[in-house]
PDB file of C-alpha atoms and ligand atoms in Angstrom:
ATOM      1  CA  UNK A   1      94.533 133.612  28.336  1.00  0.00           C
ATOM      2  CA  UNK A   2      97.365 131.247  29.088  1.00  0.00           C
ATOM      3  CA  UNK A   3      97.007 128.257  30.426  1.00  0.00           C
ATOM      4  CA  UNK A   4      99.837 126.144  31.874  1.00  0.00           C
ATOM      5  CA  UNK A   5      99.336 122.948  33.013  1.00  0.00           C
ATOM      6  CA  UNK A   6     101.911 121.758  36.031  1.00  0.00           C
ATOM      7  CA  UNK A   7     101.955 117.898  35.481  1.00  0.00           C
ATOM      8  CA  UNK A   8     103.406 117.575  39.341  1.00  0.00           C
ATOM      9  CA  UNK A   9      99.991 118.607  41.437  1.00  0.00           C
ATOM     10  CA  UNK A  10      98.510 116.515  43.537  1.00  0.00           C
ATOM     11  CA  UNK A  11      95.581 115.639  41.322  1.00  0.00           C
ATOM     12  CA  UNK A  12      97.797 114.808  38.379  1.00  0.00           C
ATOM     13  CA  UNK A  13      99.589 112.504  40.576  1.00  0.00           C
ATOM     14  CA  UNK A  14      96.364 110.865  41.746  1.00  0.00           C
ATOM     15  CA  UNK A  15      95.796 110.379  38.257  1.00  0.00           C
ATOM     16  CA  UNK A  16      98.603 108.227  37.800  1.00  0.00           C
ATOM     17  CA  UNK A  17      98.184 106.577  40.839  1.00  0.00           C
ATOM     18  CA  UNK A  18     101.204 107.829  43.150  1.00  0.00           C
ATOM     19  CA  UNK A  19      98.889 109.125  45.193  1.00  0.00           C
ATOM     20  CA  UNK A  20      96.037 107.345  47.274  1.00  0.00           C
ATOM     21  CA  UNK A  21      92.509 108.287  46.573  1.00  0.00           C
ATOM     22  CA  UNK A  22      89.289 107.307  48.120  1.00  0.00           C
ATOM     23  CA  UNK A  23      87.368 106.727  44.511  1.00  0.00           C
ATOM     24  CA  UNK A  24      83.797 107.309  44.313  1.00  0.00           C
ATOM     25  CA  UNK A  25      83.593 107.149  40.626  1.00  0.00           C
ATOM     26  CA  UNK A  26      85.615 106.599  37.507  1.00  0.00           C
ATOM     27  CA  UNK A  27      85.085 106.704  33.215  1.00  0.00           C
ATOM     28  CA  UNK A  28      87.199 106.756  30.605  1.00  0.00           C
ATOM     29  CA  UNK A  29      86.973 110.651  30.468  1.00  0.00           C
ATOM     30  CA  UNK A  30      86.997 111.569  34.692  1.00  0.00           C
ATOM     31  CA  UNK A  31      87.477 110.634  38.453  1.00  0.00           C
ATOM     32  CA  UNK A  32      85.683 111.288  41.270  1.00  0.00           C
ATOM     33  CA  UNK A  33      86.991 110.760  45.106  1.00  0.00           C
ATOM     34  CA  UNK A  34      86.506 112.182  48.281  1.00  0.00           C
ATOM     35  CA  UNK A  35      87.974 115.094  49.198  1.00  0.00           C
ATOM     36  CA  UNK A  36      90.730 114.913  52.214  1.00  0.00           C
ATOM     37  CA  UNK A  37      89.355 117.596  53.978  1.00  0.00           C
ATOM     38  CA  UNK A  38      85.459 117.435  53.542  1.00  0.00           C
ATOM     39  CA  UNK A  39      83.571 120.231  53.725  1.00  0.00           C
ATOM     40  CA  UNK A  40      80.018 118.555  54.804  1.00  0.00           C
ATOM     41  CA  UNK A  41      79.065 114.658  54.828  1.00  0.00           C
ATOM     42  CA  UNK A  42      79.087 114.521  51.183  1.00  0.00           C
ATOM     43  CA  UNK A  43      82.549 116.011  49.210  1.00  0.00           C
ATOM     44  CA  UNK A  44      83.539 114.722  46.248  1.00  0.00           C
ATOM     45  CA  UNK A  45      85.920 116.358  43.520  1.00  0.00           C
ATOM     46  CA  UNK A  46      85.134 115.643  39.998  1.00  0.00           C
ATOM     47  CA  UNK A  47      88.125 115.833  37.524  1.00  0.00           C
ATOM     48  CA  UNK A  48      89.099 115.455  34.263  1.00  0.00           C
ATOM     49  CA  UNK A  49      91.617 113.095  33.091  1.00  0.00           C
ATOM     50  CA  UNK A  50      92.448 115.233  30.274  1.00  0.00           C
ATOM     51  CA  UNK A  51      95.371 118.170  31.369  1.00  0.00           C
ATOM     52  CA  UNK A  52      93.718 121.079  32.044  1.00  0.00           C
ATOM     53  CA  UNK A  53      94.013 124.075  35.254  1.00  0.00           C
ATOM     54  CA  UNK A  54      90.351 125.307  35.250  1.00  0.00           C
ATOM     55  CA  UNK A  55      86.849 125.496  34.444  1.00  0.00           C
ATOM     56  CA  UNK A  56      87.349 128.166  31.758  1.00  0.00           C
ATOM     57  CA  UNK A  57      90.833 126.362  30.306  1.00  0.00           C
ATOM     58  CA  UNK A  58      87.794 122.500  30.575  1.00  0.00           C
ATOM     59  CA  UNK A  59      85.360 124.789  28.851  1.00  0.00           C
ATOM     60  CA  UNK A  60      87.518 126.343  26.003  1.00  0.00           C
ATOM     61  CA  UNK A  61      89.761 123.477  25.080  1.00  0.00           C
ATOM     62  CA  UNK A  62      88.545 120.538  26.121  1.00  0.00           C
ATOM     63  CA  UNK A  63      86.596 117.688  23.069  1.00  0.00           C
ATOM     64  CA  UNK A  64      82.753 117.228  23.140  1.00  0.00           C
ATOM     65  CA  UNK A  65      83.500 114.228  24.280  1.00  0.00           C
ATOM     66  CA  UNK A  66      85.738 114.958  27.289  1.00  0.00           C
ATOM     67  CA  UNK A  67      82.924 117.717  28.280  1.00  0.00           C
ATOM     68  CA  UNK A  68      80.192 115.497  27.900  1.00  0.00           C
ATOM     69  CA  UNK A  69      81.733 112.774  29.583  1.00  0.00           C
ATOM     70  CA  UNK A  70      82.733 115.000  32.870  1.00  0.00           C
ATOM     71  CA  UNK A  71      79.335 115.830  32.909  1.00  0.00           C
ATOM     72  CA  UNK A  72      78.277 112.226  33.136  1.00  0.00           C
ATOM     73  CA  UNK A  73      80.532 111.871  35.862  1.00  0.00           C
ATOM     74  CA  UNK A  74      78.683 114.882  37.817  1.00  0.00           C
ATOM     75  CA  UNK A  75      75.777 112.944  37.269  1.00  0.00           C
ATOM     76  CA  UNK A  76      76.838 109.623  38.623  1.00  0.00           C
ATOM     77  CA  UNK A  77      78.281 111.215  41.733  1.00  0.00           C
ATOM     78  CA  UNK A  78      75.063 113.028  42.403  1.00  0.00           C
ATOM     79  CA  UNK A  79      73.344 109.825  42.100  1.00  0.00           C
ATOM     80  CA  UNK A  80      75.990 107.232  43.918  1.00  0.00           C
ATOM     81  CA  UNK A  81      75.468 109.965  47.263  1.00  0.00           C
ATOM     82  CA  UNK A  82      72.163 109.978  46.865  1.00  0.00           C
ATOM     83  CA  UNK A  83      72.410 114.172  47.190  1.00  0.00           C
ATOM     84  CA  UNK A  84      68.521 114.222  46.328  1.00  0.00           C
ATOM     85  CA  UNK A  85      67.587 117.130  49.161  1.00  0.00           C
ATOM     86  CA  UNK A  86      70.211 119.160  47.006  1.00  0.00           C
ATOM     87  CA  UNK A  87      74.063 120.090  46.962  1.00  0.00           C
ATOM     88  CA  UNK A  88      76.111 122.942  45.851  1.00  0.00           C
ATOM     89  CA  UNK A  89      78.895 122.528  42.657  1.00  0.00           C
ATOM     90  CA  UNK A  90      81.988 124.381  43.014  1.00  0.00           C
ATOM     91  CA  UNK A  91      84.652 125.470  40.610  1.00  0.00           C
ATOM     92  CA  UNK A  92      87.559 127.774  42.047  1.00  0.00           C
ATOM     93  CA  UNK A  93      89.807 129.542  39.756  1.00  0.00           C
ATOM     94  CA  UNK A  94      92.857 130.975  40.246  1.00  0.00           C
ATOM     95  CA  UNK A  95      93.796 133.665  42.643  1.00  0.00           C
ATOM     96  CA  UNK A  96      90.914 135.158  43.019  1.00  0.00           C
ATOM     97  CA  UNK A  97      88.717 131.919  43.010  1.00  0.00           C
ATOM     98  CA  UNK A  98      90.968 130.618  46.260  1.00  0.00           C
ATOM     99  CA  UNK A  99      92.307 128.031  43.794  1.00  0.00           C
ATOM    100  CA  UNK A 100      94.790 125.294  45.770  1.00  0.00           C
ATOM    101  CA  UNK A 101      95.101 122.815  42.873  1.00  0.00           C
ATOM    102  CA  UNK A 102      95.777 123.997  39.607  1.00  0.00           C
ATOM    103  CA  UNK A 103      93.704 120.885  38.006  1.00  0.00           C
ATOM    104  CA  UNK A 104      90.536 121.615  36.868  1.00  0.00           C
ATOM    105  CA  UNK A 105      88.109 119.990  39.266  1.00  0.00           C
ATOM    106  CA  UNK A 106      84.063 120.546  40.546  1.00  0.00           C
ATOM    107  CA  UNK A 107      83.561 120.266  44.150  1.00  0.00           C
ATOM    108  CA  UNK A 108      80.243 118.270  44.949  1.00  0.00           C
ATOM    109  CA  UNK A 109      79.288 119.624  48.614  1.00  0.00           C
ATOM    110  CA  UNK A 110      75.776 118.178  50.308  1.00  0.00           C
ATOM    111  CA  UNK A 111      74.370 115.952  52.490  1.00  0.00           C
ATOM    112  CA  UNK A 112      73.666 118.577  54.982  1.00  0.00           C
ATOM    113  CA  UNK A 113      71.646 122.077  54.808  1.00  0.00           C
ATOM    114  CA  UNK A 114      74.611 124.648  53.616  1.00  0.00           C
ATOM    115  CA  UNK A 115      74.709 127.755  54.346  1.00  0.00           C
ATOM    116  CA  UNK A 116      73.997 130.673  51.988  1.00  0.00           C
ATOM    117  CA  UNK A 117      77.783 131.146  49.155  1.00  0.00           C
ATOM    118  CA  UNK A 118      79.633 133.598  49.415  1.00  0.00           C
ATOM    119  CA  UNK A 119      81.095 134.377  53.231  1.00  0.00           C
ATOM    120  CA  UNK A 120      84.180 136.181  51.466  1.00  0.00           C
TER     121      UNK A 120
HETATM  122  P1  LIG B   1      90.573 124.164  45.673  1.00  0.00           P
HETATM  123  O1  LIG B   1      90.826 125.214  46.703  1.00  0.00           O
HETATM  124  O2  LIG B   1      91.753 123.991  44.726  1.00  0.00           O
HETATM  125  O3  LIG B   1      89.280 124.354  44.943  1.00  0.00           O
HETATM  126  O4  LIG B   1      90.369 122.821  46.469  1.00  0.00           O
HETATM  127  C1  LIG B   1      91.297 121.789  46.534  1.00  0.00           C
HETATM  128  C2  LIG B   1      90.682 120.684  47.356  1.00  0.00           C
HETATM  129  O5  LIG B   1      91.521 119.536  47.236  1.00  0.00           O
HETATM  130  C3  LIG B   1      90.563 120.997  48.849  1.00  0.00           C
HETATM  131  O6  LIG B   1      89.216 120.877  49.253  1.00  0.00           O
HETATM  132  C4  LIG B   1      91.468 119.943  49.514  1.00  0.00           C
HETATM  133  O7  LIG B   1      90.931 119.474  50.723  1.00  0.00           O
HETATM  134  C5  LIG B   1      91.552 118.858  48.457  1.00  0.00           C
HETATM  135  N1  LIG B   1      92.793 118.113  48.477  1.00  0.00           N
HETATM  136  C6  LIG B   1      94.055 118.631  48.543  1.00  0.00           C
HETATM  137  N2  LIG B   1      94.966 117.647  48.512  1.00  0.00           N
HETATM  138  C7  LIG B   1      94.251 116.483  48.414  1.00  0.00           C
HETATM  139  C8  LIG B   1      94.647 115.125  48.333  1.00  0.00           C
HETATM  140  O8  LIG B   1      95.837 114.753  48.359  1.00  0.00           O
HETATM  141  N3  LIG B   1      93.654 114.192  48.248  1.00  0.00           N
HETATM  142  C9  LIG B   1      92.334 114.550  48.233  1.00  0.00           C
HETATM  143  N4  LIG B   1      91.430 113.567  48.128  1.00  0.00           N
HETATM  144  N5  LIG B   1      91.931 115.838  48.297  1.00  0.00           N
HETATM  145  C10 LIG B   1      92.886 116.787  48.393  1.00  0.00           C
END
């Protein structure tokens, strides 16, 4: 597999701060901000700073310490919104993952009971 990073998405851009963002958390290795269309009360998207298009390209290619350091940031978001009654993480991929953004990121969805995954 492939992967080929577009530096002009709209994540990459909020990276280098052309775009807004509504920051929940940030570290040397991610970000995490709100999503602009959320889902449920809590909906954050954790990314990478690091150039990669999905969970698979994160998984393969990216250091121990970029991996371990996202993970952190999962962490921290959990516990800034307090998502203690549960959540659900999210990666899309691709086509058929219903990707929109081809930069790796983890959707954090809670604060409200969710229904069961999968609807499609
Ligand atoms: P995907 O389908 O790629 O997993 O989800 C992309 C997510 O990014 C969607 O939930 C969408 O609402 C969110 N999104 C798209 N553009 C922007 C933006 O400019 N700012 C923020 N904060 N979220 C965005």
């Amino acid at each position: 597999m492939q992967f080929d990073y577009d530096d002009q998405n709209i994540f990459a851009k909020i990276l280098r701060g052309e775009i807004p963002n509504k920051t929940v958390y940030e570290s040397d290795h991610a970000l995490a901000f709100e999503d602009i269309q959320p889902q449920a009360p809590v909906h954050v998207l954790v990314i990478p700073k690091g150039a990669y298009v999905s969970l698979d390209h994160f998984a393969r290619d990216a250091s121990p310490e970029e991996q371990v350091g996202f993970m952190q940031a999962v962490a921290e978001v959990c516990r800034i919104t307090g998502v203690d009654d549960g959540f659900r993480a999210i990666a899309n991929a691709r086509t058929h993952g219903v990707q929109d953004v081809p930069h790796f990121h983890l959707h954090i969805i809670g604060g409200r009971q969710l229904g069961r995954m999968l609807q499609g």
